[in-house]
Short mmCIF file of C-alpha atoms in Angstrom, two decimals:
data_model
loop_
_atom_site.label_atom_id
_atom_site.label_comp_id
_atom_site.label_asym_id
_atom_site.label_seq_id
_atom_site.Cartn_x
_atom_site.Cartn_y
_atom_site.Cartn_z
CA MET A 1 95.38 101.46 86.78
CA LEU A 2 95.12 97.81 85.85
CA LYS A 3 98.40 95.95 86.39
CA LYS A 4 100.13 93.64 83.94
CA ARG A 5 100.06 90.09 85.26
CA LEU A 6 102.83 87.57 85.87
CA ILE A 7 101.12 84.20 85.88
CA ILE A 8 102.44 80.86 87.09
CA SER A 9 101.32 78.03 84.83
CA LEU A 10 101.54 74.49 86.19
CA THR A 11 100.90 71.35 84.16
CA PHE A 12 99.83 68.10 85.81
CA ASN A 13 99.97 64.59 84.46
CA GLU A 14 97.89 62.15 86.53
CA GLY A 15 98.07 64.59 89.44
CA VAL A 16 101.86 64.97 89.26
CA LEU A 17 103.43 68.33 88.43
CA PHE A 18 105.53 68.29 85.25
CA ARG A 19 107.28 70.88 83.23
CA THR A 20 106.62 70.46 79.52
CA LYS A 21 108.79 70.99 76.48
CA LYS A 22 107.12 71.29 73.08
CA PHE A 23 103.99 70.02 74.85
CA LEU A 24 105.58 66.78 76.12
CA PRO A 25 106.27 66.13 79.79
CA ASP A 26 109.88 67.14 80.43
CA TYR A 27 110.65 66.65 84.08
CA ARG A 28 108.65 66.37 87.24
CA TYR A 29 108.89 68.11 90.56
CA THR A 30 106.88 68.57 93.70
CA LYS A 31 104.20 71.18 94.10
CA ASN A 32 105.47 71.90 97.62
CA PHE A 33 108.31 73.71 95.87
CA VAL A 34 105.86 76.36 94.86
CA ASP A 35 105.68 79.46 97.04
CA LEU A 36 103.67 82.02 95.23
CA TRP A 37 102.82 85.00 97.37
CA ASN A 38 103.86 87.45 94.65
CA ALA A 39 102.34 85.60 91.69
CA ASP A 40 99.31 87.37 90.23
CA GLU A 41 97.43 84.26 89.22
CA ILE A 42 97.94 80.51 89.04
CA ILE A 43 96.94 78.36 86.09
CA LEU A 44 96.56 74.60 86.65
CA ILE A 45 96.42 72.47 83.52
CA ASP A 46 95.60 68.78 83.39
CA VAL A 47 97.59 67.15 80.59
CA SER A 48 96.69 63.57 81.51
CA SER A 49 95.99 61.34 78.56
CA LYS A 50 92.58 61.50 76.95
CA GLY A 51 89.62 59.82 78.62
CA LYS A 52 91.20 60.16 82.02
CA LYS A 53 90.34 63.79 82.66
CA LEU A 54 89.18 65.22 85.95
CA GLN A 55 90.34 62.27 87.96
CA LYS A 56 90.44 62.52 91.72
CA SER A 57 94.19 63.19 91.58
CA PHE A 58 93.73 66.41 89.60
CA LEU A 59 90.71 67.53 91.63
CA ASP A 60 92.90 67.07 94.73
CA VAL A 61 95.53 69.29 93.12
CA ILE A 62 92.90 72.01 92.63
CA ARG A 63 91.76 71.66 96.25
CA PHE A 64 95.36 71.92 97.46
CA PHE A 65 95.83 75.27 95.71
CA ILE A 66 92.40 76.63 96.74
CA GLU A 67 93.14 75.82 100.38
CA ASN A 68 96.70 77.13 100.38
CA CYS A 69 96.80 80.12 98.03
CA TYR A 70 94.57 83.15 98.46
CA LEU A 71 95.11 83.94 94.80
CA PRO A 72 93.04 83.66 91.65
CA ILE A 73 93.11 80.10 90.32
CA THR A 74 92.40 79.20 86.71
CA VAL A 75 91.93 75.60 85.60
CA GLY A 76 92.08 73.96 82.19
CA GLY A 77 92.67 70.72 80.35
CA GLY A 78 90.02 68.52 78.78
CA ILE A 79 86.92 70.39 79.98
CA SER A 80 84.28 69.11 77.60
CA SER A 81 80.90 69.43 79.33
CA ILE A 82 78.86 71.71 81.53
CA GLU A 83 79.19 69.09 84.29
CA ASP A 84 83.01 69.21 84.11
CA ALA A 85 82.91 72.99 84.44
CA LYS A 86 80.43 72.90 87.32
CA LYS A 87 82.64 70.42 89.15
CA ILE A 88 85.66 72.71 88.79
CA PHE A 89 83.88 75.95 89.67
CA SER A 90 82.33 74.31 92.72
CA LEU A 91 85.85 73.83 94.13
CA GLY A 92 86.32 77.62 94.25
CA VAL A 93 88.00 78.27 90.92
CA GLU A 94 87.43 81.71 89.31
CA LYS A 95 88.10 80.93 85.68
CA ILE A 96 88.38 77.94 83.39
CA ILE A 97 90.31 77.51 80.17
CA MET A 98 88.59 76.01 77.16
CA ASN A 99 90.51 74.71 74.18
CA SER A 100 89.66 71.71 71.97
CA SER A 101 86.01 71.62 73.05
CA THR A 102 85.35 75.05 71.55
CA TYR A 103 86.57 73.72 68.20
CA LYS A 104 84.64 70.47 68.37
CA ASN A 105 81.44 71.73 69.96
CA PRO A 106 81.25 75.52 70.26
CA LYS A 107 77.80 75.27 71.86
CA ILE A 108 79.42 74.08 75.10
CA THR A 109 81.57 77.19 75.35
CA HIS A 110 78.59 79.34 74.42
CA ASP A 111 76.50 77.72 77.16
CA LEU A 112 79.32 78.03 79.71
CA ILE A 113 79.50 81.76 79.04
CA ASN A 114 75.75 82.01 79.65
CA ILE A 115 75.95 80.16 82.92
CA PHE A 116 79.24 81.38 84.35
CA GLY A 117 79.63 84.77 82.65
CA SER A 118 82.12 85.67 79.96
CA SER A 119 84.73 86.93 82.44
CA SER A 120 85.01 83.37 83.82
CA ILE A 121 85.92 81.70 80.52
CA ILE A 122 89.33 81.80 78.82
CA GLN A 123 89.99 80.31 75.39
CA ALA A 124 93.47 78.86 74.84
CA ILE A 125 94.85 78.89 71.31
CA ASP A 126 97.82 76.57 70.71
CA MET A 127 99.78 77.67 67.66
CA LYS A 128 102.50 76.02 65.65
CA LYS A 129 104.70 77.66 63.07
CA ASN A 130 104.92 76.21 59.57
CA ASN A 131 108.16 76.18 57.59
CA ASP A 132 106.88 79.08 55.50
CA GLY A 133 106.38 81.23 58.63
CA SER A 134 102.60 80.93 58.71
CA TYR A 135 100.83 79.61 61.80
CA ILE A 136 98.35 76.80 62.29
CA ILE A 137 96.17 76.08 65.30
CA LYS A 138 96.35 72.73 67.08
CA VAL A 139 93.93 71.07 69.48
CA ASP A 140 94.05 67.84 71.55
CA ASN A 141 97.16 68.93 73.41
CA GLY A 142 98.98 69.79 70.18
CA LYS A 143 98.14 66.53 68.40
CA THR A 144 95.46 67.60 65.89
CA THR A 145 95.60 70.45 63.38
CA ILE A 146 92.27 72.23 63.06
CA ASN A 147 90.53 72.32 59.76
CA ARG A 148 90.01 76.08 59.76
CA GLU A 149 91.94 79.13 58.66
CA THR A 150 93.84 80.69 61.58
CA ASN A 151 92.50 84.26 61.33
CA GLU A 152 88.99 83.07 60.70
CA TYR A 153 89.10 80.80 63.77
CA LEU A 154 90.41 83.65 65.96
CA GLU A 155 87.58 85.88 64.77
CA PHE A 156 85.12 83.10 65.47
CA VAL A 157 86.45 82.62 69.01
CA SER A 158 86.31 86.37 69.67
CA SER A 159 82.68 86.40 68.51
CA LEU A 160 81.75 83.95 71.29
CA ASN A 161 82.09 86.75 73.85
CA ILE A 162 84.94 84.94 75.55
CA GLY A 163 86.60 86.63 78.57
CA GLU A 164 90.29 86.27 77.71
CA ILE A 165 92.45 84.54 75.12
CA LEU A 166 95.62 82.64 75.98
CA LEU A 167 98.00 82.56 73.01
CA ASN A 168 100.36 79.64 73.30
CA SER A 169 103.38 78.83 71.15
CA ILE A 170 103.97 75.09 70.87
CA ASP A 171 107.41 75.59 69.30
CA ASN A 172 108.65 77.84 72.11
CA ASP A 173 107.08 75.82 74.95
CA GLY A 174 109.70 74.94 77.56
CA GLY A 175 112.57 76.29 75.44
CA LEU A 176 113.20 79.31 77.72
CA MET A 177 114.43 81.26 74.67
CA GLY A 178 111.74 83.93 74.79
CA PHE A 179 108.16 84.29 73.63
CA ASP A 180 107.30 84.11 69.93
CA LEU A 181 107.01 87.87 69.36
CA ASN A 182 106.24 87.36 65.70
CA LEU A 183 103.20 85.26 66.58
CA ILE A 184 102.09 87.70 69.27
CA ASN A 185 102.40 90.77 67.03
CA LYS A 186 100.71 89.03 64.15
CA PHE A 187 97.57 87.97 66.00
CA SER A 188 97.13 90.17 69.09
CA SER A 189 95.67 93.09 67.12
CA LYS A 190 92.93 90.80 65.80
CA ILE A 191 91.65 90.02 69.29
CA ASN A 192 89.59 92.52 71.27
CA VAL A 193 89.60 90.88 74.72
CA PRO A 194 92.49 90.72 77.23
CA ILE A 195 95.32 88.51 75.93
CA LEU A 196 97.68 86.29 77.92
CA VAL A 197 100.77 84.77 76.32
CA GLN A 198 102.59 81.55 77.11
CA GLY A 199 105.53 79.60 75.76
CA GLY A 200 109.20 80.47 76.02
CA GLY A 201 109.60 82.84 78.95
CA GLY A 202 113.08 82.16 80.31
CA ASN A 203 114.45 85.39 81.76
CA TRP A 204 113.01 88.65 83.06
CA ASN A 205 113.72 90.47 79.82
CA HIS A 206 111.51 88.01 77.94
CA PHE A 207 108.64 89.10 80.16
CA TYR A 208 109.48 92.73 79.58
CA GLU A 209 109.40 92.17 75.80
CA VAL A 210 105.77 91.00 75.91
CA LEU A 211 104.36 92.98 78.84
CA LYS A 212 105.44 96.26 77.27
CA LEU A 213 103.04 95.54 74.39
CA LYS A 214 99.78 97.44 74.84
CA ASN A 215 97.62 94.49 73.76
CA ILE A 216 99.11 92.01 76.23
CA SER A 217 97.57 91.75 79.71
CA GLY A 218 99.67 88.98 81.19
CA ALA A 219 102.52 86.55 80.61
CA CYS A 220 102.70 82.99 81.87
CA THR A 221 105.78 81.18 83.04
CA GLN A 222 106.31 77.45 83.42
CA ASN A 223 109.93 77.76 84.46
CA ILE A 224 110.54 76.06 87.78
CA TYR A 225 113.18 78.65 88.74
CA HIS A 226 110.50 81.32 88.70
CA PHE A 227 108.40 79.57 91.32
CA THR A 228 109.92 81.09 94.41
CA GLU A 229 109.10 84.21 96.31
CA ILE A 230 112.59 85.64 95.75
CA SER A 231 112.52 85.11 92.00
CA LEU A 232 109.02 86.56 91.62
CA LYS A 233 110.05 89.63 93.57
CA SER A 234 113.16 90.12 91.52
CA ALA A 235 111.13 89.68 88.31
CA LYS A 236 108.71 92.36 89.42
CA LYS A 237 111.48 94.70 90.53
CA TYR A 238 113.07 94.34 87.12
CA LEU A 239 109.76 95.02 85.34
CA LEU A 240 109.06 98.06 87.52
CA SER A 241 112.53 99.42 86.72
CA LYS A 242 111.53 99.17 83.05
CA ASN A 243 108.29 101.08 83.73
CA ILE A 244 105.98 98.08 83.42
CA ASN A 245 103.03 98.56 85.72
CA VAL A 246 103.00 95.39 87.82
CA ARG A 247 101.69 94.64 91.29
CA TYR A 248 104.52 94.64 93.81
CA ASP A 249 103.50 94.16 97.43
CA ASN A 250 105.88 93.63 100.30
CA MET B 1 78.55 83.05 113.35
CA ILE B 2 79.10 84.08 109.73
CA GLY B 3 76.53 82.79 107.25
CA VAL B 4 78.05 82.23 103.81
CA ILE B 5 75.09 82.26 101.47
CA ASP B 6 75.25 79.23 99.23
CA THR B 7 74.44 80.71 95.86
CA GLY B 8 75.37 77.43 94.18
CA ILE B 9 77.69 79.30 91.86
CA GLY B 10 81.36 80.05 92.12
CA ASN B 11 83.71 81.04 94.82
CA ILE B 12 82.11 79.63 97.99
CA PRO B 13 84.99 77.24 98.88
CA SER B 14 87.48 80.11 98.46
CA VAL B 15 85.48 82.33 100.80
CA CYS B 16 85.33 79.43 103.28
CA SER B 17 89.13 78.92 102.98
CA ALA B 18 89.64 82.60 103.76
CA LEU B 19 87.31 82.39 106.80
CA LYS B 20 89.20 79.32 108.04
CA LYS B 21 92.48 81.19 107.63
CA ILE B 22 91.25 84.02 109.90
CA ASN B 23 89.77 81.48 112.39
CA SER B 24 86.18 82.54 111.92
CA ASP B 25 83.21 80.23 112.53
CA PHE B 26 80.84 80.00 109.61
CA ILE B 27 77.96 78.00 108.17
CA LEU B 28 76.78 77.62 104.62
CA CYS B 29 73.25 78.98 104.27
CA SER B 30 70.83 77.53 101.77
CA SER B 31 67.59 77.66 103.76
CA LYS B 32 65.64 79.88 106.11
CA LEU B 33 66.81 77.78 109.07
CA ASP B 34 70.47 78.23 108.12
CA LEU B 35 69.97 81.99 107.81
CA ASP B 36 68.51 82.07 111.32
CA ARG B 37 71.76 80.72 112.75
CA ALA B 38 73.92 83.47 111.26
CA SER B 39 74.60 86.89 112.77
CA LYS B 40 76.31 88.27 109.64
CA PHE B 41 76.10 87.30 105.98
CA ILE B 42 78.68 87.02 103.25
CA LEU B 43 77.12 86.83 99.80
CA PRO B 44 79.69 85.52 97.29
CA GLY B 45 79.26 84.69 93.62
CA VAL B 46 81.20 84.09 90.42
CA GLY B 47 79.44 83.67 87.12
CA SER B 48 76.49 85.35 85.46
CA TYR B 49 73.89 87.27 87.42
CA LYS B 50 71.10 85.34 85.70
CA THR B 51 72.28 82.00 87.18
CA PHE B 52 73.03 83.60 90.53
CA TYR B 53 69.53 85.13 90.75
CA GLU B 54 67.76 81.97 89.62
CA ASN B 55 69.70 79.85 92.16
CA ILE B 56 68.76 82.12 95.06
CA GLN B 57 65.13 82.13 93.93
CA LYS B 58 65.09 78.33 93.74
CA LYS B 59 66.22 78.10 97.36
CA ASN B 60 63.42 80.49 98.40
CA ILE B 61 65.84 82.64 100.37
CA PHE B 62 65.76 85.90 98.39
CA ASN B 63 63.06 87.51 100.53
CA GLU B 64 64.40 85.88 103.69
CA ILE B 65 67.78 87.54 103.16
CA LYS B 66 66.09 90.83 102.34
CA ILE B 67 64.02 90.85 105.54
CA ARG B 68 67.02 90.06 107.74
CA VAL B 69 69.25 92.69 106.17
CA LYS B 70 66.46 95.28 106.47
CA ASN B 71 66.43 94.30 110.16
CA GLU B 72 70.11 95.22 110.54
CA THR B 73 71.92 91.92 109.87
CA PRO B 74 75.27 93.01 108.37
CA ILE B 75 76.00 91.75 104.87
CA LEU B 76 79.11 91.77 102.67
CA GLY B 77 78.46 91.20 98.97
CA ILE B 78 81.38 90.02 96.82
CA CYS B 79 81.47 90.25 93.00
CA LEU B 80 78.00 89.00 91.93
CA GLY B 81 76.94 89.38 95.56
CA PHE B 82 77.98 93.03 95.21
CA HIS B 83 75.86 93.37 92.06
CA ALA B 84 72.90 91.85 93.94
CA LEU B 85 72.88 94.76 96.41
CA PHE B 86 71.70 97.20 93.71
CA GLU B 87 68.27 97.67 92.12
CA SER B 88 68.74 95.50 89.04
CA SER B 89 71.20 93.85 86.68
CA ASN B 90 70.82 93.42 82.94
CA GLU B 91 73.29 90.53 82.54
CA PHE B 92 71.54 88.08 80.13
CA GLY B 93 68.11 89.62 80.79
CA ASN B 94 66.78 92.00 83.39
CA TYR B 95 66.87 90.79 86.97
CA ASN B 96 65.99 92.35 90.29
CA GLY B 97 68.54 93.01 92.94
CA PHE B 98 67.90 93.40 96.66
CA LYS B 99 67.58 97.18 96.18
CA PHE B 100 69.66 97.84 99.32
CA ILE B 101 71.72 100.43 97.43
CA ASN B 102 70.62 102.84 94.71
CA GLY B 103 71.98 102.16 91.24
CA ARG B 104 71.76 99.51 88.56
CA VAL B 105 74.26 97.05 87.11
CA THR B 106 75.11 97.21 83.44
CA ASN B 107 77.79 96.05 80.99
CA ILE B 108 81.05 98.03 81.18
CA GLU B 109 80.69 98.30 77.38
CA ASN B 110 77.89 100.83 77.91
CA LEU B 111 80.39 103.21 79.51
CA ASN B 112 82.13 103.62 76.13
CA ILE B 113 85.65 103.19 77.42
CA GLN B 114 88.69 102.37 75.29
CA GLU B 115 89.85 99.51 77.53
CA ARG B 116 89.38 95.82 76.85
CA ILE B 117 86.46 94.05 78.51
CA PRO B 118 86.30 92.18 80.90
CA HIS B 119 88.20 94.16 83.50
CA VAL B 120 90.40 91.36 84.77
CA GLY B 121 93.49 91.41 86.96
CA TRP B 122 94.87 93.49 89.82
CA ASN B 123 93.86 97.11 90.10
CA ASN B 124 94.41 99.65 92.85
CA CYS B 125 91.35 100.68 94.81
CA GLU B 126 91.13 104.35 95.66
CA ILE B 127 89.46 104.62 99.04
CA LYS B 128 86.83 107.37 98.92
CA LYS B 129 85.69 107.01 102.50
CA GLU B 130 87.30 105.41 105.52
CA THR B 131 84.99 102.69 106.80
CA THR B 132 85.39 99.64 109.01
CA ILE B 133 86.16 97.25 106.14
CA PHE B 134 89.17 99.36 105.04
CA LYS B 135 90.73 99.41 108.52
CA ASN B 136 94.51 98.75 108.28
CA ILE B 137 94.31 98.72 104.48
CA ASP B 138 96.35 101.33 102.61
CA ASN B 139 94.80 103.59 100.02
CA ASN B 140 95.45 102.25 96.50
CA THR B 141 95.94 98.67 97.62
CA ASN B 142 95.75 96.23 94.71
CA PHE B 143 92.81 93.83 94.65
CA TYR B 144 91.90 91.12 92.15
CA PHE B 145 89.02 91.83 89.76
CA THR B 146 87.24 89.82 87.11
CA HIS B 147 83.99 91.30 85.78
CA SER B 148 82.24 92.64 82.70
CA PHE B 149 79.40 94.38 84.55
CA THR B 150 79.47 97.38 86.83
CA PRO B 151 76.99 99.47 88.85
CA ILE B 152 76.00 102.92 87.57
CA ASN B 153 73.98 105.83 89.02
CA VAL B 154 75.23 105.01 92.50
CA GLN B 155 74.61 107.69 95.11
CA LYS B 156 77.87 109.40 96.03
CA SER B 157 77.25 108.95 99.76
CA ASN B 158 77.32 105.14 99.29
CA ILE B 159 80.60 105.00 97.35
CA ILE B 160 83.62 104.03 99.46
CA GLY B 161 86.02 102.78 96.76
CA VAL B 162 86.67 103.25 93.03
CA VAL B 163 89.18 102.07 90.42
CA ASN B 164 90.29 103.71 87.24
CA TYR B 165 89.68 101.65 84.10
CA GLY B 166 89.21 104.15 81.32
CA LYS B 167 86.61 105.69 83.58
CA GLU B 168 86.05 105.55 87.30
CA LEU B 169 84.27 102.31 88.24
CA VAL B 170 82.46 101.98 91.58
CA VAL B 171 84.01 98.96 93.30
CA ALA B 172 83.12 99.31 96.98
CA VAL B 173 79.93 100.56 98.60
CA HIS B 174 78.59 101.02 102.10
CA ASN B 175 75.20 101.89 103.49
CA HIS B 176 74.69 101.39 107.20
CA ASN B 177 74.87 97.56 107.75
CA ILE B 178 75.49 96.84 104.07
CA PHE B 179 78.88 96.47 102.39
CA GLY B 180 79.79 95.37 98.90
CA VAL B 181 83.01 94.94 96.93
CA GLN B 182 83.43 94.21 93.24
CA PHE B 183 86.86 92.65 93.72
CA HIS B 184 87.63 89.28 95.32
CA PRO B 185 89.06 89.83 98.81
CA GLU B 186 89.28 86.03 99.23
CA LYS B 187 91.69 86.04 96.25
CA SER B 188 93.61 89.17 97.12
CA GLN B 189 96.06 87.73 99.61
CA LYS B 190 96.97 89.51 102.88
CA GLN B 191 95.05 92.70 102.22
CA GLY B 192 91.98 90.80 101.06
CA LEU B 193 92.02 88.62 104.17
CA GLN B 194 92.36 91.80 106.23
CA LEU B 195 89.19 93.19 104.63
CA ILE B 196 87.24 90.03 105.43
CA LYS B 197 88.62 90.07 108.97
CA ASN B 198 87.51 93.70 109.38
CA PHE B 199 83.96 92.79 108.38
CA VAL B 200 83.86 89.62 110.47
CA GLU B 201 85.52 90.89 113.64
CA ASP B 202 85.19 94.63 113.80
CA PHE B 203 81.93 95.61 112.21
CA ASN B 204 78.93 96.03 114.45
CA ALA B 205 75.73 97.44 113.03
#
């Protein structure tokens, strides 16, 4: 049986690892802290300011993880051309995350799926809650609200034959108070590909709350205290004790 | 010397990292001359079969690989390299495979399963037949998968591993000097490295 995934998500600003809070850099730490034998996947996101994407510093970060982790590596942040994607895949990355580019120029994402296969392309959806409880979708690292209706845009993205969708809550990012279950329940049934969720995971029970949902394939954590072998093992032990089917290897 | 076939698409650096980790000598092969230097081949690939096939054709090595494998050079196909071992794939068109193993590659959708596609993540591989590449690997070990296509009509005698994803998917095959795995051993940590090591060090055709 396919296992539910616990995914480590790392954000980099100019090649330096940061934790974010509500999409702004919160505090920095060193990537040597990361010891991820029991992680199921690693996501590397470049949050460097616009126009400075795919600098040598971030490409070096990707190389570091490819050479040191025998784990699936997913990369995102500012990928806006076939050339960008080729550069990243050529480093040994399995999957890339698209976001703003799909909104601005869907043909790129369509072409990427043709070249690299749909299972190699993830679409991230960054959502923000309005005061009335409805949700809007943001692009450009949370700076721009898209000019399309939320459900309609989700349907559109699904129609591109994308491999997975990463649902991200801007409000809960870095807050460690749990995932936005309302958001997840509201939109996950409208998506027919595997769904990953991000934003708010603080303790093991938060992961249980989302991984027990049938529609959710994986949960991402950005919490520095989860980036050790001991904490990942204890997370997985906890999830197994709650009958969540996760990979636990000694 | 292991020849990693440079398909110009996907996970080649990861396969090379894994070979470095197990202290194996390797060369990247993108020409007939490179192929001549290798005693075993690893055929990796991430992406769509269309691109994979076109890249190999462009390098004029499709037939060269075929001749050498027919003449007993061991080969391990990974992911798209696994798909290439079969007769054909219909990912974005209809493309020939090497025809080393009976069966054809089609979208998992055509199996009418209830599960979401692609099949992505860690799944346990049920070993159907003990072979060299599964030496020191437990039955139902978890490996990392990411694919939307799968081989069908595979002869039972060639199937050495399956996973359950709504239906049984064929994920590891063997025929004489030919091995193929759907999952990514180079991304499946200790057990994946063990599988590569088994092929590199222990298999003799």
